[in-house]
Amino acid sequence: MVAASPLTRSRALKEERVEQRVVAIGDSLVYGYGDPEGGGWVERLRRRWLQPETPGHAIYNLGVRGDTVQRVSLRLVQEFQTRGEFRNRVPDRLFLSVGMNDAARVGKPTGRHLTDFDTFQEEMLELLDAASALCPVAFIGMTPVLEERMPFAEVLHYRHLDQYRYKEATRQLCRQKNIPYLDIFDLWLSRGDAWWRSRISTDGLHPNVLGYRSLLEEVTCWQTFQDWL
């Protein structure tokens, strides 16, 4: 009887392994700001996976409020490589969710973008390439804002027109790179004003408790999530 090669044994062990180590990295939508009850969709998912009847998946929340694409890029590799839990292991999957802050205008509704659109596309492309080199990646799109509540923090103006432009650029880049993209912006708006507006916090920018509950269901019902986990 011929013994299995080390490579064959390694592949077999990988196929047998059910538990997945997942990283979610991005801005306040990952961090969960606005959800004092459940801590956001990532934290809600982490708690769900802690239940004894569920697989032993683990998810790490690497969200930072106010982050832009450039800031996420600067910390991506180091933070990813330290979340494998065990020696010589790195996470299996990666969720990205960033770009809303880049689209904001500074000072007034017609002010400059926090990140120039052309620069944003270049930086997003670099981020997607860097993330894809680490493991399989999926992108969670931004939620819509309440424009009448702007400016946020008395200085940042978020508008649907700008959100749409930046999220479409992101979606197209993800398509080019074969990265699944969950278009939350269009999905929520398609459900009507009363539906999506009831899911945004009084600050006009972040989802509220109901919003994060809905966001978790969007993510976990997504076919990409089902195929992964």
XYZ file of C-alpha atoms in Angstrom:
229
model
C 0.000 0.000 0.000
C 1.417 3.382 -1.056
C 1.423 6.043 1.657
C -0.287 9.328 0.858
C 2.040 12.207 0.050
C 2.305 15.188 2.424
C 0.478 17.323 -0.163
C -2.378 14.836 -0.419
C -2.684 14.638 3.376
C -2.683 18.452 3.587
C -5.502 18.708 1.051
C -7.511 16.037 2.836
C -7.188 17.818 6.171
C -8.262 21.090 4.565
C -11.336 19.455 3.058
C -12.258 17.868 6.398
C -11.956 21.127 8.315
C -15.402 22.613 8.869
C -14.592 25.573 11.062
C -13.699 28.765 9.236
C -11.708 31.733 10.492
C -13.178 34.905 9.026
C -11.997 38.521 9.092
C -14.298 41.517 8.548
C -12.365 44.731 7.951
C -13.565 48.218 7.113
C -15.251 51.269 8.619
C -18.080 51.882 11.098
C -20.431 49.547 9.225
C -18.103 46.707 10.262
C -17.446 48.174 13.699
C -21.196 48.258 14.374
C -21.631 51.872 15.476
C -25.300 52.657 16.090
C -26.263 49.263 17.519
C -26.068 49.395 21.343
C -28.119 46.207 21.564
C -26.196 43.816 19.352
C -22.967 45.597 18.455
C -23.513 45.501 14.676
C -23.859 42.718 12.122
C -20.354 41.311 12.678
C -20.813 41.063 16.446
C -24.291 39.580 15.986
C -22.808 36.938 13.706
C -20.010 36.222 16.186
C -22.568 35.640 18.946
C -24.636 33.398 16.692
C -21.577 31.268 15.991
C -20.915 30.911 19.721
C -24.076 28.848 20.127
C -23.312 25.147 20.745
C -25.539 23.953 17.890
C -23.625 25.968 15.257
C -20.279 25.154 13.597
C -17.252 26.530 15.400
C -16.633 29.372 12.994
C -14.863 32.483 14.297
C -15.137 36.033 12.953
C -12.885 38.949 13.870
C -14.196 42.516 13.812
C -11.507 44.798 12.385
C -13.772 47.777 11.803
C -12.551 51.304 12.619
C -14.882 54.297 12.625
C -14.031 56.892 10.004
C -11.697 54.645 8.031
C -11.144 55.256 4.342
C -9.896 52.836 1.700
C -6.345 54.079 2.174
C -6.445 53.533 5.936
C -7.804 50.019 5.568
C -5.079 49.238 3.052
C -2.386 50.365 5.475
C -3.466 47.920 8.181
C -4.869 45.061 6.092
C -1.972 42.618 5.857
C -0.661 42.937 9.405
C -4.112 42.616 10.991
C -5.039 39.699 8.749
C -1.879 37.754 9.491
C -2.394 37.945 13.265
C -5.934 36.480 13.218
C -5.210 32.869 12.350
C -5.428 31.713 15.994
C -2.967 28.882 15.523
C 0.672 28.685 14.474
C 1.250 28.762 10.715
C -2.408 29.447 10.023
C -4.128 32.546 8.639
C -7.873 33.274 8.255
C -9.861 31.444 5.585
C -12.185 34.227 4.408
C -12.275 38.027 4.297
C -15.177 40.489 4.232
C -14.392 44.041 3.074
C -16.718 46.977 3.717
C -15.356 50.478 3.154
C -15.838 53.488 0.898
C -18.647 55.512 2.450
C -16.282 57.938 4.169
C -14.280 58.423 0.990
C -17.455 59.672 -0.735
C -18.215 62.327 1.890
C -17.846 66.007 1.009
C -16.018 68.272 3.429
C -17.435 71.528 4.751
C -20.407 71.933 2.424
C -22.613 69.836 0.093
C -20.521 70.920 -2.891
C -17.155 70.705 -1.127
C -14.280 68.423 -2.045
C -14.595 64.703 -1.469
C -12.664 63.263 1.445
C -10.997 61.101 -1.218
C -10.897 62.336 -4.797
C -12.864 60.007 -7.088
C -9.927 59.075 -9.343
C -7.703 58.499 -6.320
C -10.460 56.418 -4.735
C -10.613 54.093 -7.736
C -6.846 53.617 -7.721
C -6.751 52.935 -3.990
C -9.748 50.594 -4.126
C -8.131 48.585 -6.907
C -4.945 48.261 -4.849
C -6.959 47.184 -1.790
C -8.874 44.541 -3.730
C -5.650 43.175 -5.204
C -3.962 43.056 -1.802
C -6.958 41.388 -0.159
C -7.364 38.832 -2.940
C -3.752 37.792 -2.498
C -4.522 36.790 1.105
C -7.640 34.614 0.765
C -11.114 34.552 -0.853
C -12.761 37.984 -0.510
C -16.335 39.283 -0.541
C -17.422 42.928 -0.398
C -20.348 44.297 1.653
C -21.622 47.564 0.176
C -22.619 50.738 2.023
C -26.051 51.617 3.413
C -27.941 54.778 2.323
C -27.964 57.917 4.497
C -30.620 60.399 5.594
C -29.528 63.406 3.564
C -31.632 65.867 5.563
C -29.621 65.023 8.696
C -26.353 66.142 7.160
C -23.762 67.383 7.898
C -22.461 64.591 10.082
C -20.224 65.803 12.906
C -20.921 69.341 11.616
C -18.501 68.947 8.724
C -19.141 65.871 6.530
C -21.878 65.867 3.908
C -23.022 62.465 2.637
C -25.344 62.393 -0.401
C -27.018 59.590 -2.314
C -25.634 60.858 -5.614
C -22.073 60.605 -4.323
C -22.743 57.302 -2.573
C -24.068 55.811 -5.789
C -21.056 56.980 -7.804
C -18.513 55.568 -5.352
C -20.340 52.298 -4.735
C -20.798 51.715 -8.470
C -17.072 52.205 -9.020
C -16.438 49.676 -6.251
C -18.955 47.215 -7.665
C -17.399 47.406 -11.129
C -13.893 46.887 -9.751
C -15.111 43.889 -7.748
C -16.663 42.508 -10.906
C -13.370 42.884 -12.760
C -11.585 41.018 -9.970
C -14.287 38.319 -9.619
C -14.998 39.443 -6.052
C -18.637 38.966 -4.955
C -20.307 42.307 -4.130
C -23.439 42.647 -1.978
C -25.139 45.867 -3.128
C -26.822 46.974 0.103
C -27.392 50.534 -1.159
C -29.563 49.544 -4.122
C -31.189 46.685 -2.246
C -32.367 48.865 0.632
C -33.552 51.721 -1.578
C -35.555 49.272 -3.682
C -37.646 48.392 -0.625
C -39.115 51.860 -0.309
C -38.462 54.971 1.775
C -40.388 53.852 4.842
C -38.503 50.550 4.975
C -34.932 51.763 4.713
C -35.381 55.062 6.582
C -36.636 53.143 9.626
C -33.282 51.359 9.707
C -31.005 54.432 9.916
C -29.971 56.059 13.211
C -30.927 59.592 14.170
C -27.421 60.731 13.188
C -28.490 60.087 9.595
C -25.438 58.006 8.792
C -25.266 54.698 10.658
C -27.762 51.837 10.753
C -29.722 51.496 13.985
C -30.578 48.290 15.865
C -33.190 47.318 13.280
C -30.790 48.230 10.498
C -28.041 45.949 11.756
C -30.513 43.121 12.259
C -31.532 43.520 8.628
C -27.920 43.811 7.507
C -27.035 40.544 9.219
C -29.887 38.793 7.436
C -28.820 40.281 4.087
C -25.302 38.938 4.598
C -26.218 35.489 5.905
C -28.878 34.918 3.223
C -26.459 35.982 0.479
C -25.524 33.089 -1.783
C -21.822 33.874 -1.450
C -22.077 33.549 2.336
C -23.999 30.301 1.985
C -21.385 28.885 -0.376
C -18.546 29.913 1.938
C -19.925 28.877 5.297
